[in-house]
mmCIF file with all atom_site columns, C-alpha atoms in Angstrom:
data_model
loop_
_atom_site.group_PDB
_atom_site.id
_atom_site.type_symbol
_atom_site.label_atom_id
_atom_site.label_alt_id
_atom_site.label_comp_id
_atom_site.label_asym_id
_atom_site.label_entity_id
_atom_site.label_seq_id
_atom_site.pdbx_PDB_ins_code
_atom_site.Cartn_x
_atom_site.Cartn_y
_atom_site.Cartn_z
_atom_site.occupancy
_atom_site.B_iso_or_equiv
_atom_site.pdbx_formal_charge
_atom_site.auth_seq_id
_atom_site.auth_comp_id
_atom_site.auth_asym_id
_atom_site.auth_atom_id
_atom_site.pdbx_PDB_model_num
ATOM 1  C CA . UNK F 1 1  ? -34.434 -22.577 -41.399 1.00 90.00 ? 24  UNK F CA 1
ATOM 2  C CA . UNK F 1 2  ? -37.648 -24.497 -42.240 1.00 94.00 ? 25  UNK F CA 1
ATOM 3  C CA . UNK F 1 3  ? -38.773 -27.795 -42.103 1.00 96.00 ? 26  UNK F CA 1
ATOM 4  C CA . UNK F 1 4  ? -41.882 -28.920 -44.382 1.00 96.00 ? 27  UNK F CA 1
ATOM 5  C CA . UNK F 1 5  ? -43.528 -32.519 -44.189 1.00 96.00 ? 28  UNK F CA 1
ATOM 6  C CA . UNK F 1 6  ? -46.243 -33.963 -45.916 1.00 96.00 ? 29  UNK F CA 1
ATOM 7  C CA . UNK F 1 7  ? -47.915 -37.437 -44.560 1.00 97.00 ? 30  UNK F CA 1
ATOM 8  C CA . UNK F 1 8  ? -50.022 -39.250 -47.575 1.00 95.00 ? 31  UNK F CA 1
ATOM 9  C CA . UNK F 1 9  ? -52.676 -41.587 -46.427 1.00 96.00 ? 32  UNK F CA 1
ATOM 10 C CA . UNK F 1 10 ? -53.239 -43.977 -49.459 1.00 94.00 ? 33  UNK F CA 1
ATOM 11 C CA . UNK F 1 11 ? -55.503 -46.713 -50.414 1.00 93.00 ? 34  UNK F CA 1
ATOM 12 C CA . UNK F 1 12 ? -53.862 -49.092 -52.805 1.00 92.00 ? 35  UNK F CA 1
ATOM 13 C CA . UNK F 1 13 ? -55.444 -50.984 -55.599 1.00 85.00 ? 36  UNK F CA 1
ATOM 14 C CA . UNK F 1 14 ? -55.968 -54.897 -55.758 1.00 86.00 ? 37  UNK F CA 1
ATOM 15 C CA . UNK F 1 15 ? -53.293 -56.100 -53.360 1.00 88.00 ? 38  UNK F CA 1
ATOM 16 C CA . UNK F 1 16 ? -53.880 -58.867 -51.343 1.00 89.00 ? 39  UNK F CA 1
ATOM 17 C CA . UNK F 1 17 ? -50.443 -59.327 -49.546 1.00 90.00 ? 40  UNK F CA 1
ATOM 18 C CA . UNK F 1 18 ? -47.635 -57.194 -47.835 1.00 89.00 ? 41  UNK F CA 1
ATOM 19 C CA . UNK F 1 19 ? -45.173 -58.425 -50.579 1.00 90.00 ? 42  UNK F CA 1
ATOM 20 C CA . UNK F 1 20 ? -47.998 -56.674 -53.274 1.00 91.00 ? 43  UNK F CA 1
ATOM 21 C CA . UNK F 1 21 ? -48.183 -53.926 -51.121 1.00 91.00 ? 44  UNK F CA 1
ATOM 22 C CA . UNK F 1 22 ? -44.002 -53.211 -51.021 1.00 92.00 ? 45  UNK F CA 1
ATOM 23 C CA . UNK F 1 23 ? -44.219 -53.415 -54.983 1.00 91.00 ? 46  UNK F CA 1
ATOM 24 C CA . UNK F 1 24 ? -46.505 -50.344 -55.089 1.00 92.00 ? 47  UNK F CA 1
ATOM 25 C CA . UNK F 1 25 ? -45.302 -48.505 -52.304 1.00 93.00 ? 48  UNK F CA 1
ATOM 26 C CA . UNK F 1 26 ? -41.281 -48.642 -52.971 1.00 94.00 ? 49  UNK F CA 1
ATOM 27 C CA . UNK F 1 27 ? -41.206 -47.094 -56.452 1.00 95.00 ? 50  UNK F CA 1
ATOM 28 C CA . UNK F 1 28 ? -43.413 -44.387 -55.130 1.00 95.00 ? 51  UNK F CA 1
ATOM 29 C CA . UNK F 1 29 ? -40.906 -43.631 -52.323 1.00 96.00 ? 52  UNK F CA 1
ATOM 30 C CA . UNK F 1 30 ? -37.840 -44.172 -54.805 1.00 96.00 ? 53  UNK F CA 1
ATOM 31 C CA . UNK F 1 31 ? -39.048 -41.672 -57.410 1.00 96.00 ? 54  UNK F CA 1
ATOM 32 C CA . UNK F 1 32 ? -40.067 -38.817 -54.826 1.00 96.00 ? 55  UNK F CA 1
ATOM 33 C CA . UNK F 1 33 ? -36.564 -39.408 -53.484 1.00 96.00 ? 56  UNK F CA 1
ATOM 34 C CA . UNK F 1 34 ? -34.580 -39.226 -57.028 1.00 96.00 ? 57  UNK F CA 1
ATOM 35 C CA . UNK F 1 35 ? -36.805 -36.501 -58.174 1.00 95.00 ? 58  UNK F CA 1
ATOM 36 C CA . UNK F 1 36 ? -37.228 -34.253 -55.770 1.00 95.00 ? 59  UNK F CA 1
ATOM 37 C CA . UNK F 1 37 ? -34.592 -34.727 -53.271 1.00 94.00 ? 60  UNK F CA 1
ATOM 38 C CA . UNK F 1 38 ? -36.578 -35.223 -50.031 1.00 96.00 ? 61  UNK F CA 1
ATOM 39 C CA . UNK F 1 39 ? -36.350 -38.050 -47.178 1.00 96.00 ? 62  UNK F CA 1
ATOM 40 C CA . UNK F 1 40 ? -39.310 -40.264 -47.580 1.00 97.00 ? 63  UNK F CA 1
ATOM 41 C CA . UNK F 1 41 ? -40.729 -43.496 -46.007 1.00 95.00 ? 64  UNK F CA 1
ATOM 42 C CA . UNK F 1 42 ? -43.342 -45.418 -44.828 1.00 94.00 ? 65  UNK F CA 1
ATOM 43 C CA . UNK F 1 43 ? -44.483 -44.348 -41.959 1.00 92.00 ? 66  UNK F CA 1
ATOM 44 C CA . UNK F 1 44 ? -47.531 -46.037 -40.521 1.00 85.00 ? 67  UNK F CA 1
ATOM 45 C CA . UNK F 1 45 ? -50.504 -48.948 -41.760 1.00 81.00 ? 68  UNK F CA 1
ATOM 46 C CA . UNK F 1 46 ? -47.131 -51.130 -42.058 1.00 82.00 ? 69  UNK F CA 1
ATOM 47 C CA . UNK F 1 47 ? -49.405 -54.140 -41.573 1.00 85.00 ? 70  UNK F CA 1
ATOM 48 C CA . UNK F 1 48 ? -52.390 -53.293 -43.627 1.00 86.00 ? 71  UNK F CA 1
ATOM 49 C CA . UNK F 1 49 ? -52.557 -54.418 -46.793 1.00 86.00 ? 72  UNK F CA 1
ATOM 50 C CA . UNK F 1 50 ? -54.467 -51.861 -48.799 1.00 91.00 ? 73  UNK F CA 1
ATOM 51 C CA . UNK F 1 51 ? -53.630 -48.973 -46.747 1.00 93.00 ? 74  UNK F CA 1
ATOM 52 C CA . UNK F 1 52 ? -50.098 -46.912 -46.856 1.00 93.00 ? 75  UNK F CA 1
ATOM 53 C CA . UNK F 1 53 ? -49.188 -43.889 -44.749 1.00 96.00 ? 76  UNK F CA 1
ATOM 54 C CA . UNK F 1 54 ? -45.969 -42.317 -46.872 1.00 96.00 ? 77  UNK F CA 1
ATOM 55 C CA . UNK F 1 55 ? -44.181 -39.506 -44.932 1.00 97.00 ? 78  UNK F CA 1
ATOM 56 C CA . UNK F 1 56 ? -42.068 -36.734 -46.499 1.00 97.00 ? 79  UNK F CA 1
ATOM 57 C CA . UNK F 1 57 ? -39.506 -34.160 -45.245 1.00 97.00 ? 80  UNK F CA 1
ATOM 58 C CA . UNK F 1 58 ? -37.471 -31.442 -46.717 1.00 96.00 ? 81  UNK F CA 1
ATOM 59 C CA . UNK F 1 59 ? -35.512 -28.649 -45.033 1.00 95.00 ? 82  UNK F CA 1
ATOM 60 C CA . UNK F 1 60 ? -34.880 -25.012 -46.863 1.00 93.00 ? 83  UNK F CA 1
ATOM 61 C CA . UNK F 1 61 ? -34.105 -21.852 -45.895 1.00 91.00 ? 84  UNK F CA 1
ATOM 62 C CA . UNK F 1 62 ? -36.422 -20.632 -48.122 1.00 89.00 ? 85  UNK F CA 1
ATOM 63 C CA . UNK F 1 63 ? -40.488 -21.343 -47.700 1.00 91.00 ? 86  UNK F CA 1
ATOM 64 C CA . UNK F 1 64 ? -41.272 -20.696 -51.365 1.00 93.00 ? 87  UNK F CA 1
ATOM 65 C CA . UNK F 1 65 ? -39.080 -23.214 -52.537 1.00 94.00 ? 88  UNK F CA 1
ATOM 66 C CA . UNK F 1 66 ? -40.104 -25.317 -49.516 1.00 94.00 ? 89  UNK F CA 1
ATOM 67 C CA . UNK F 1 67 ? -43.571 -25.003 -51.084 1.00 94.00 ? 90  UNK F CA 1
ATOM 68 C CA . UNK F 1 68 ? -42.922 -25.755 -54.296 1.00 95.00 ? 91  UNK F CA 1
ATOM 69 C CA . UNK F 1 69 ? -41.207 -28.879 -53.782 1.00 96.00 ? 92  UNK F CA 1
ATOM 70 C CA . UNK F 1 70 ? -43.848 -30.437 -51.572 1.00 96.00 ? 93  UNK F CA 1
ATOM 71 C CA . UNK F 1 71 ? -46.447 -29.212 -54.261 1.00 96.00 ? 94  UNK F CA 1
ATOM 72 C CA . UNK F 1 72 ? -44.889 -31.003 -56.729 1.00 96.00 ? 95  UNK F CA 1
ATOM 73 C CA . UNK F 1 73 ? -44.459 -34.100 -54.240 1.00 96.00 ? 96  UNK F CA 1
ATOM 74 C CA . UNK F 1 74 ? -48.184 -34.172 -53.725 1.00 96.00 ? 97  UNK F CA 1
ATOM 75 C CA . UNK F 1 75 ? -49.414 -33.841 -57.671 1.00 96.00 ? 98  UNK F CA 1
ATOM 76 C CA . UNK F 1 76 ? -46.707 -36.817 -58.251 1.00 96.00 ? 99  UNK F CA 1
ATOM 77 C CA . UNK F 1 77 ? -48.553 -39.032 -55.284 1.00 96.00 ? 100 UNK F CA 1
ATOM 78 C CA . UNK F 1 78 ? -52.020 -38.049 -56.729 1.00 95.00 ? 101 UNK F CA 1
ATOM 79 C CA . UNK F 1 79 ? -51.249 -38.919 -60.379 1.00 95.00 ? 102 UNK F CA 1
ATOM 80 C CA . UNK F 1 80 ? -50.081 -42.150 -59.713 1.00 93.00 ? 103 UNK F CA 1
ATOM 81 C CA . UNK F 1 81 ? -52.819 -44.774 -61.013 1.00 91.00 ? 104 UNK F CA 1
ATOM 82 C CA . UNK F 1 82 ? -52.473 -47.424 -58.824 1.00 90.00 ? 105 UNK F CA 1
ATOM 83 C CA . UNK F 1 83 ? -53.115 -45.484 -55.807 1.00 93.00 ? 106 UNK F CA 1
ATOM 84 C CA . UNK F 1 84 ? -55.794 -43.281 -54.505 1.00 93.00 ? 107 UNK F CA 1
ATOM 85 C CA . UNK F 1 85 ? -54.735 -40.410 -52.455 1.00 94.00 ? 108 UNK F CA 1
ATOM 86 C CA . UNK F 1 86 ? -57.226 -40.500 -49.168 1.00 95.00 ? 109 UNK F CA 1
ATOM 87 C CA . UNK F 1 87 ? -55.675 -37.304 -47.569 1.00 95.00 ? 110 UNK F CA 1
ATOM 88 C CA . UNK F 1 88 ? -52.672 -35.235 -47.289 1.00 96.00 ? 111 UNK F CA 1
ATOM 89 C CA . UNK F 1 89 ? -51.721 -33.545 -44.101 1.00 97.00 ? 112 UNK F CA 1
ATOM 90 C CA . UNK F 1 90 ? -48.886 -30.478 -44.568 1.00 96.00 ? 113 UNK F CA 1
ATOM 91 C CA . UNK F 1 91 ? -46.945 -28.713 -41.597 1.00 95.00 ? 114 UNK F CA 1
ATOM 92 C CA . UNK F 1 92 ? -44.257 -26.379 -41.825 1.00 93.00 ? 115 UNK F CA 1
ATOM 93 C CA . UNK F 1 93 ? -41.886 -25.733 -39.028 1.00 91.00 ? 116 UNK F CA 1
ATOM 94 C CA . UNK F 1 94 ? -39.605 -23.229 -38.098 1.00 89.00 ? 117 UNK F CA 1
ATOM 95 C CA . UNK F 1 95 ? -36.343 -23.279 -35.878 1.00 79.00 ? 118 UNK F CA 1
ATOM 96 C CA . UNK F 1 96 ? -38.132 -21.232 -33.410 1.00 78.00 ? 119 UNK F CA 1
ATOM 97 C CA . UNK F 1 97 ? -41.208 -23.988 -32.831 1.00 71.00 ? 120 UNK F CA 1
#
């Protein structure tokens, strides 16, 4: 069993309130869940208007499939015009960790 995680650090565009921030972050989270069947949540910087941290996790029995899905998640977030992807942290865990 393998668990892959991604942590996205995002800079949001012209956002002036937490309500506006939610209107940017929520569709990204929903699209990742819908397209790739991964677990997704906003995991950090919740009280900052222009920053967001989104975490993605997936369990698989095959590292190739896991890497492919995480790559597609990363490309989807990087292609969003309303956010700037500052960094991505990827981790792979095994059941022996």
